[in-house]
GROMACS .gro file of C-alpha atoms in nm:
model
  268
    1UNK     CA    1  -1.564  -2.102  -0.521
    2UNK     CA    2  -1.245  -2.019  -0.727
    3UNK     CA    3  -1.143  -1.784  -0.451
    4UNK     CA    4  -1.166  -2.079  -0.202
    5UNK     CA    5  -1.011  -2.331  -0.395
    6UNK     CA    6  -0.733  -2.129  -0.515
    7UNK     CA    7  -0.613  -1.871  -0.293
    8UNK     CA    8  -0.661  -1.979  -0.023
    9UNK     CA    9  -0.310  -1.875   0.097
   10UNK     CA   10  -0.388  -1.483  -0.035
   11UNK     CA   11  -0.702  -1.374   0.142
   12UNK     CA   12  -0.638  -1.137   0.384
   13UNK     CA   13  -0.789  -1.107   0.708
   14UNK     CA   14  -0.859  -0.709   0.651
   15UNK     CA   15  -1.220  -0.674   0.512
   16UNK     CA   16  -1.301  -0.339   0.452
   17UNK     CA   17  -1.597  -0.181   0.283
   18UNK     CA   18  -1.646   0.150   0.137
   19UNK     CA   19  -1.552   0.471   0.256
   20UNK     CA   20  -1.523   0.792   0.168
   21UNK     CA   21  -1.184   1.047   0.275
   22UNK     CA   22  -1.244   1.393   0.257
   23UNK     CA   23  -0.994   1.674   0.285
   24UNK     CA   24  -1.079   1.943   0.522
   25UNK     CA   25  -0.934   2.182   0.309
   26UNK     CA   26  -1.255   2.378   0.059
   27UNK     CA   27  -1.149   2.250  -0.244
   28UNK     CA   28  -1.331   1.912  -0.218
   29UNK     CA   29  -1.666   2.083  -0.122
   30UNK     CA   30  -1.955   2.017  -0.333
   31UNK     CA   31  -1.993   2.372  -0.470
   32UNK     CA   32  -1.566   2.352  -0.567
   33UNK     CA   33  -1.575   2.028  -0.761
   34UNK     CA   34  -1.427   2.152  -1.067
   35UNK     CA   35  -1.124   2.180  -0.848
   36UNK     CA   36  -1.147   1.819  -0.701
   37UNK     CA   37  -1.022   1.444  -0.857
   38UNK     CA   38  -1.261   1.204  -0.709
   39UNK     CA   39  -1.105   0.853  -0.667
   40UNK     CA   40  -1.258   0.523  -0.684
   41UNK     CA   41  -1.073   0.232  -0.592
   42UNK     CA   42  -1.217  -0.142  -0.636
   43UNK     CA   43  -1.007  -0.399  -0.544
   44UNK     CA   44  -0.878  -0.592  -0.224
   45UNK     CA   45  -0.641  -0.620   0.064
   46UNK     CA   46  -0.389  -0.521  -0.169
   47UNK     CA   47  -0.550  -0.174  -0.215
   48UNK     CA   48  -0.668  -0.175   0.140
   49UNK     CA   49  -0.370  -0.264   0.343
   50UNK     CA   50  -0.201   0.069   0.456
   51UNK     CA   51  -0.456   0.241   0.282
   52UNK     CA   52  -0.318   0.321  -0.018
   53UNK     CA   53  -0.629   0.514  -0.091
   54UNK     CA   54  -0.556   0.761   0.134
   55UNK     CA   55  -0.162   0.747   0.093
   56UNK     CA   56  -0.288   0.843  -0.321
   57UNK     CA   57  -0.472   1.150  -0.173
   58UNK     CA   58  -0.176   1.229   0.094
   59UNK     CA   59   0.032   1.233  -0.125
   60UNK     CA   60  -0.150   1.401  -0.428
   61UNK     CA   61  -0.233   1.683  -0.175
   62UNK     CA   62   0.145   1.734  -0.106
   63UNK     CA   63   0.210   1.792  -0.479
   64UNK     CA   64  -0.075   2.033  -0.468
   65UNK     CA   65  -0.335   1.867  -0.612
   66UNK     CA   66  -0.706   1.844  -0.477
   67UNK     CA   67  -0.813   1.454  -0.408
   68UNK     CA   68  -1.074   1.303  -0.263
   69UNK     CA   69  -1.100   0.886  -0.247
   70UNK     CA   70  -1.341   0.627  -0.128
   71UNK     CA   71  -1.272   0.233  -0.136
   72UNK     CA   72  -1.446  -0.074  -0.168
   73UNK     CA   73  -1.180  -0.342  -0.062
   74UNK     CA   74  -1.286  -0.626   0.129
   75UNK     CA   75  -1.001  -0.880   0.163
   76UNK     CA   76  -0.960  -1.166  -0.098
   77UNK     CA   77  -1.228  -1.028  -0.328
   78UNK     CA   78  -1.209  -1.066  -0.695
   79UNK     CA   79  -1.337  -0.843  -0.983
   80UNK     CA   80  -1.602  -1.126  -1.030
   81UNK     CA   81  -1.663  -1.065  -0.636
   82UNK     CA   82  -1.745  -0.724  -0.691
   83UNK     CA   83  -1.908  -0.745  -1.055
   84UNK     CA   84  -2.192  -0.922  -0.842
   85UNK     CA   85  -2.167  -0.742  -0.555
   86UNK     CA   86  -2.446  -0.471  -0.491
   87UNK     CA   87  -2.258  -0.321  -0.209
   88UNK     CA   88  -2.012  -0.216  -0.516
   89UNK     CA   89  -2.261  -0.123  -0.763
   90UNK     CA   90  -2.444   0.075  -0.509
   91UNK     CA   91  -2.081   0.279  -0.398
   92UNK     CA   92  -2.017   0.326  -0.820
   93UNK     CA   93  -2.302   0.482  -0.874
   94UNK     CA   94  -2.395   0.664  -0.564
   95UNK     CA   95  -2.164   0.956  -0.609
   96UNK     CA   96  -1.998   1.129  -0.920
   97UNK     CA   97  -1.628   0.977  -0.966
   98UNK     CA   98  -1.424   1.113  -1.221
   99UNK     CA   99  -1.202   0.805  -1.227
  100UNK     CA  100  -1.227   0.432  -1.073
  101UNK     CA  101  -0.939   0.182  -0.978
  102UNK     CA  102  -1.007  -0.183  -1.069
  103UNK     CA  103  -0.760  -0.413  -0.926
  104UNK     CA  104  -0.778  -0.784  -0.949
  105UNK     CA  105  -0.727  -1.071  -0.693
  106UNK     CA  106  -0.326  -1.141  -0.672
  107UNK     CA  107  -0.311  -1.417  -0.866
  108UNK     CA  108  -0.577  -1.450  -1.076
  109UNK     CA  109  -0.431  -1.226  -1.379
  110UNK     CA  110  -0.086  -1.435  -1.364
  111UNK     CA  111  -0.242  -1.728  -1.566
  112UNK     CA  112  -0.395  -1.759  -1.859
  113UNK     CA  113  -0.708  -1.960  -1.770
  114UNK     CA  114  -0.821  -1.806  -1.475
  115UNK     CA  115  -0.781  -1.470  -1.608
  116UNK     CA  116  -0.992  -1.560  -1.932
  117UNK     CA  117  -1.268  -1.727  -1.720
  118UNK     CA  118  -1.303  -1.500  -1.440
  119UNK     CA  119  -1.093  -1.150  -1.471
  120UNK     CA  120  -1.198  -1.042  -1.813
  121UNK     CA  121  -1.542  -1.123  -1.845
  122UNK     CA  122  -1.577  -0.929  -1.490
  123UNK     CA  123  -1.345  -0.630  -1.630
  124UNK     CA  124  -1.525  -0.570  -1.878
  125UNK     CA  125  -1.870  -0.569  -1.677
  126UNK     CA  126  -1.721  -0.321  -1.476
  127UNK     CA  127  -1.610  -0.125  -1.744
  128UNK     CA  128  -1.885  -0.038  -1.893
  129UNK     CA  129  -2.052   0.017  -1.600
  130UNK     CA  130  -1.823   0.291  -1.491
  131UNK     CA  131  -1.856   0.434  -1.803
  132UNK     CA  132  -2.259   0.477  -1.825
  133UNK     CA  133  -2.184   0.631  -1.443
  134UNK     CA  134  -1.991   0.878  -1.668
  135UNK     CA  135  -1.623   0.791  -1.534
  136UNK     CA  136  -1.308   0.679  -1.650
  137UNK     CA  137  -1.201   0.334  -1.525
  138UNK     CA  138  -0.774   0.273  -1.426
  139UNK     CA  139  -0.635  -0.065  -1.419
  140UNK     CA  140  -0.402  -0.135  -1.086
  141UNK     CA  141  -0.121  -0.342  -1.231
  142UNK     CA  142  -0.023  -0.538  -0.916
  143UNK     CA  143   0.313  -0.741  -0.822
  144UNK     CA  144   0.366  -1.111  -0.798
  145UNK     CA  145   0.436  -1.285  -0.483
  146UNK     CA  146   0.825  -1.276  -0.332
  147UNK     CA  147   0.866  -1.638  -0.442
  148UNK     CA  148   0.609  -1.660  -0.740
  149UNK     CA  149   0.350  -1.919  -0.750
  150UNK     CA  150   0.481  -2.288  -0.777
  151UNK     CA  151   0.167  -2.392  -0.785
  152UNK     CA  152   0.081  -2.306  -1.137
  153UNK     CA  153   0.386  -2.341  -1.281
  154UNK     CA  154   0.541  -1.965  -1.202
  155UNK     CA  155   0.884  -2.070  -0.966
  156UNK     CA  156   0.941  -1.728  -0.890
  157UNK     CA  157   0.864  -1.377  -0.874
  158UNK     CA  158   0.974  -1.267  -1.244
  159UNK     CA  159   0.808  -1.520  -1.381
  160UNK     CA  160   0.505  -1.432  -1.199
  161UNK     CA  161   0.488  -1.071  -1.290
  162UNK     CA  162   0.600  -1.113  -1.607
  163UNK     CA  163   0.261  -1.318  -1.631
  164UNK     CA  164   0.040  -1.051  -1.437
  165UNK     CA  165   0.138  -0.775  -1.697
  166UNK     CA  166   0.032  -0.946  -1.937
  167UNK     CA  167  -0.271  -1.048  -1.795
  168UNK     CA  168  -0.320  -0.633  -1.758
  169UNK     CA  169  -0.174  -0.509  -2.068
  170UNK     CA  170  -0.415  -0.753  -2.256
  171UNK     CA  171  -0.747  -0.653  -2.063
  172UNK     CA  172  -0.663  -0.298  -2.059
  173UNK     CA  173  -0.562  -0.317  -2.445
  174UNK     CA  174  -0.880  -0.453  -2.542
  175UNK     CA  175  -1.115  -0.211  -2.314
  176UNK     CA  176  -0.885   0.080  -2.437
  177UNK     CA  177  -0.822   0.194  -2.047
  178UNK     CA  178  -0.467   0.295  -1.915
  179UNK     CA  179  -0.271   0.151  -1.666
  180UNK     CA  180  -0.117   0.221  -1.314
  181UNK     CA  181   0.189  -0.001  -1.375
  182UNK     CA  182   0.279  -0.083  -1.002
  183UNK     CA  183   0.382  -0.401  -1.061
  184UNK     CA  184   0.685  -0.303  -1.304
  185UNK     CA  185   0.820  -0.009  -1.053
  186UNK     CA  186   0.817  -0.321  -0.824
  187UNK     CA  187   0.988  -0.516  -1.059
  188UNK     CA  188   1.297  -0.200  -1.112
  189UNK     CA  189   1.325  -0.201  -0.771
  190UNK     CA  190   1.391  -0.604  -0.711
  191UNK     CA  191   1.625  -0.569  -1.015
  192UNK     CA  192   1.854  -0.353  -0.833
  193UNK     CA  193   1.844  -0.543  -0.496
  194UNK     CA  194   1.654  -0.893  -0.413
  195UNK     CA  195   1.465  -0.788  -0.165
  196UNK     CA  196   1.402  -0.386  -0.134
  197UNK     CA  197   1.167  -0.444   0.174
  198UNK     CA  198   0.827  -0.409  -0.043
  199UNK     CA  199   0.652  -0.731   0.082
  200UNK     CA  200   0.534  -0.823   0.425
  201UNK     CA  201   0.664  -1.193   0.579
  202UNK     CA  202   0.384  -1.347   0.414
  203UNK     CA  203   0.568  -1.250   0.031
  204UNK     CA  204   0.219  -1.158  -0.056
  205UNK     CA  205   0.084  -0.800   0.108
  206UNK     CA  206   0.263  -0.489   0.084
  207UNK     CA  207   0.488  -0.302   0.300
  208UNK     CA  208   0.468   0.074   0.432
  209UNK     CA  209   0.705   0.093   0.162
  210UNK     CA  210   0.542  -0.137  -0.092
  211UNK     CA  211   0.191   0.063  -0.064
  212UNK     CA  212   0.391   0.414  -0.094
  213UNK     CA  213   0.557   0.304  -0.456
  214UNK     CA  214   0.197   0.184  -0.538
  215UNK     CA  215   0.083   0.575  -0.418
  216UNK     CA  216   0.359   0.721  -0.659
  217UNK     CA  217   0.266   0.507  -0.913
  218UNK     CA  218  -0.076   0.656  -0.931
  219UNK     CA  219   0.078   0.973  -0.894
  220UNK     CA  220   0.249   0.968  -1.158
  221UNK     CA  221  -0.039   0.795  -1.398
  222UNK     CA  222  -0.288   0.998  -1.279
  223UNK     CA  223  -0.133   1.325  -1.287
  224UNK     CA  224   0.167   1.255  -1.594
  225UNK     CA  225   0.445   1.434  -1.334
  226UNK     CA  226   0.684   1.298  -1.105
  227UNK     CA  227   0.657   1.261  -0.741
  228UNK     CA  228   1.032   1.258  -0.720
  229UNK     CA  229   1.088   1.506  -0.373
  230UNK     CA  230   0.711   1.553  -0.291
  231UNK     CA  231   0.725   1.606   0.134
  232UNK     CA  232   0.438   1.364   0.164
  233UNK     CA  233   0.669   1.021   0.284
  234UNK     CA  234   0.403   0.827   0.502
  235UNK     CA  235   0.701   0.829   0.781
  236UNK     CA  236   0.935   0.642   0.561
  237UNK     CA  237   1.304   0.748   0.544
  238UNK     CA  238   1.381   0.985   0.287
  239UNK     CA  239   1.597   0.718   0.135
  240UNK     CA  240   1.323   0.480   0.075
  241UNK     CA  241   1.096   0.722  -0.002
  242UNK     CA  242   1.354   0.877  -0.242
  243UNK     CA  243   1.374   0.546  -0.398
  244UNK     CA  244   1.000   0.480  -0.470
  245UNK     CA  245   0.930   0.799  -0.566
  246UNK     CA  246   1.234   0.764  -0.870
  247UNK     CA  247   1.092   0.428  -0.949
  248UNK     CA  248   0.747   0.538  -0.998
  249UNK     CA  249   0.854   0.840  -1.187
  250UNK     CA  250   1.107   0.643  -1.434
  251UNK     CA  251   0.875   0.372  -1.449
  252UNK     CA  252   0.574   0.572  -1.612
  253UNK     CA  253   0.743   0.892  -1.741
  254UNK     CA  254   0.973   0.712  -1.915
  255UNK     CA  255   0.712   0.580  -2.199
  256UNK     CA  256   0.345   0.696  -2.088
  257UNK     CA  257   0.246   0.546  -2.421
  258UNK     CA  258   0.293   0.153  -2.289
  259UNK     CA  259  -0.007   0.240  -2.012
  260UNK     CA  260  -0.208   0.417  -2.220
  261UNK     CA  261  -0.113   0.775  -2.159
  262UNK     CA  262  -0.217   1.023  -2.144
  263UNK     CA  263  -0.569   0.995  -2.034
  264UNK     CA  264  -0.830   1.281  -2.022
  265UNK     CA  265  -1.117   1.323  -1.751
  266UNK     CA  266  -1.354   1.294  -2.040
  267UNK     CA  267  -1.517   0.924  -1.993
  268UNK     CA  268  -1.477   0.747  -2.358
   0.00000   0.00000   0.00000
C-alpha cells in the first residue's frame, strides 16, 4: 500500500525477475568456484534498468576478475516487497552467493519515517537471512531524484541525497554491513556540472551513463581498486566513461573506512 500511495510517480514499468549471467569463460564453472565472486543483487528498476548487474560483471571481467551475477528486480519493489516475497527467498537461498546487493525503493530511505517503518525493519530481515545462507550482504546507496522530492519537504536534489545517505549510513551502521556509495559519486559529479547526463527525462532512472558510475562504484567497493582506464565502457565515450570511472574511484578510495571497508568474503 505504501508503494501505491507514495510513489506512485517512481515505479517503473520494467519488471524483471531473477536471473542468473554466466561467463563462458571456465572460471565460473562449478568445479572453479574458488576462482568466482557470485553476485546477488535485490533491489528494483534502479538495479535493473541497463542492467547494471551485468555492466558489474562486464566490467569486473575487464579488470580481470571472475564474476558471476543474478538479479531479483522487479520494478517499484521495496525491501519490504521482497522481505515477503518467496520468489526472493527462494533465489537467496537456492544457490551459494558470496555477497548480496540490497537496494531500497528511491525514496523511501530519504525520510525519516518511512525509512524507520518500512526500510529498516525489512533490512534487517534480510540481513540476517543472507547471513544464515552464509553470505555477506552490500548496501546500494542510491541517488535522489534531479529535482528532489517536494513532496516531503526535500526541494531539490542535495537535499534529497543528503537525506538518502543517511538513511544508508544509519541502517548499514547498525547491521555492521558496508556500503556501495553510488549516490555520493553521483553527487561529485553534479557538483562539478548541474546536470552530467546521469538521469533519464523522468529525473528518476538512470542513464547508460548513470548505471556505468553505479558499475564502478561496485567496482571499486567490491574489489578496493580503481576502475580508472578499465576497457570495459558499455559504448560510452571515453570521456564519460573516464569521468565515472574517476568518480567512483575518488569517491570510495579516498576513505574506504566511511563504507565500511574493507570487507572480507567471510560472512560475519
Amino acid at each position: 500500500m505504501l508503494v501505491a500511495v507514495l510513489i506512485l510517480g517512481a515505479i517503473s514499468a520494467v519488471a524483471i525477475g531473477f536471473y542468473l549471467r554466466r561467463d563462458a569463460n571456465p572460471g565460473c564453472e562449478p568445479g572453479n568456484r574458488p576462482n568466482c565472486m557470485r553476485v546477488f543483487f535485490i533491489g528494483n528498476s534502479y538495479t535493473s534498468v541497463n542492467d547494471l548487474p551485468t555492466m558489474f560483471a562486464d566490467l569486473a571481467w575487464s579488470g580481470g576478475h571472475r564474476v558471476e551475477t543474478g538479479v531479483q528486480a522487479p520494478g517499484g519493489w521495496t525491501l519490504a516487497d521482497h522481505d515477503g516475497s518467496p520468489d526472493t527467498d527462494s533465489a537467496l537461498t537456492a544457490s551459494k552467493w558470496d555477497l548480496v546487493v540490497l537496494q531500497e525503493q528511491s525514496e523511501i530511505p530519504s525520510v525519516q519515517r518511512l525509512r524507520e517503518s518500512y526500510m529498516y525493519p525489512a533490512a534487517q530481515d534480510l540481513v540476517a537471512r543472507i547471513r544464515s545462507a552464509g553470505a555477506r550482504p552490500m548496501f546500494f546507496m542510491t541517488w535522489g531524484h534531479q529535482f528532489g522530492w517536494p513532496a516531503w519537504s526535500l526541494p531539490d536534489y542535495a537535499s534529497m541525497q543528503s537525506a538518502i545517505d543517511s538513511g544508508y549510513l544509519f541502517i548499514a551502521d547498525q547491521q555492521h554491513t558496508p556500503v556501495a556509495p553510488v549516490g555520493d559519486a553521483w553527487k561529485s559529479l553534479v557538483d562539478m556540472e548541474s546536470d552530467p547526463g546521469l538521469w533519464q527525462d523522468d529525473g528518476s532512472h538512470p542513464t547508460v551513463k548513470g548505471t556505468y558510475l553505479a558499475a564502478c562504484v561496485f567496482y571499486a567497493t567490491i574489489f578496493l581498486e580503481s576502475p580508472a582506464s578499465l576497457k570495459f565502457r558499455a559504448g560510452l565515450s571515453d570521456a564519460d566513461a573516464m569521468e565515472a570511472q574517476l568518480a567512483a574511484a575518488d569517491t570510495v578510495l579516498r576513505d574506504p573506512t566511511k563504507w565500511a571497508l574493507p570487507w572480507t568474503l567471510a560472512p560475519q
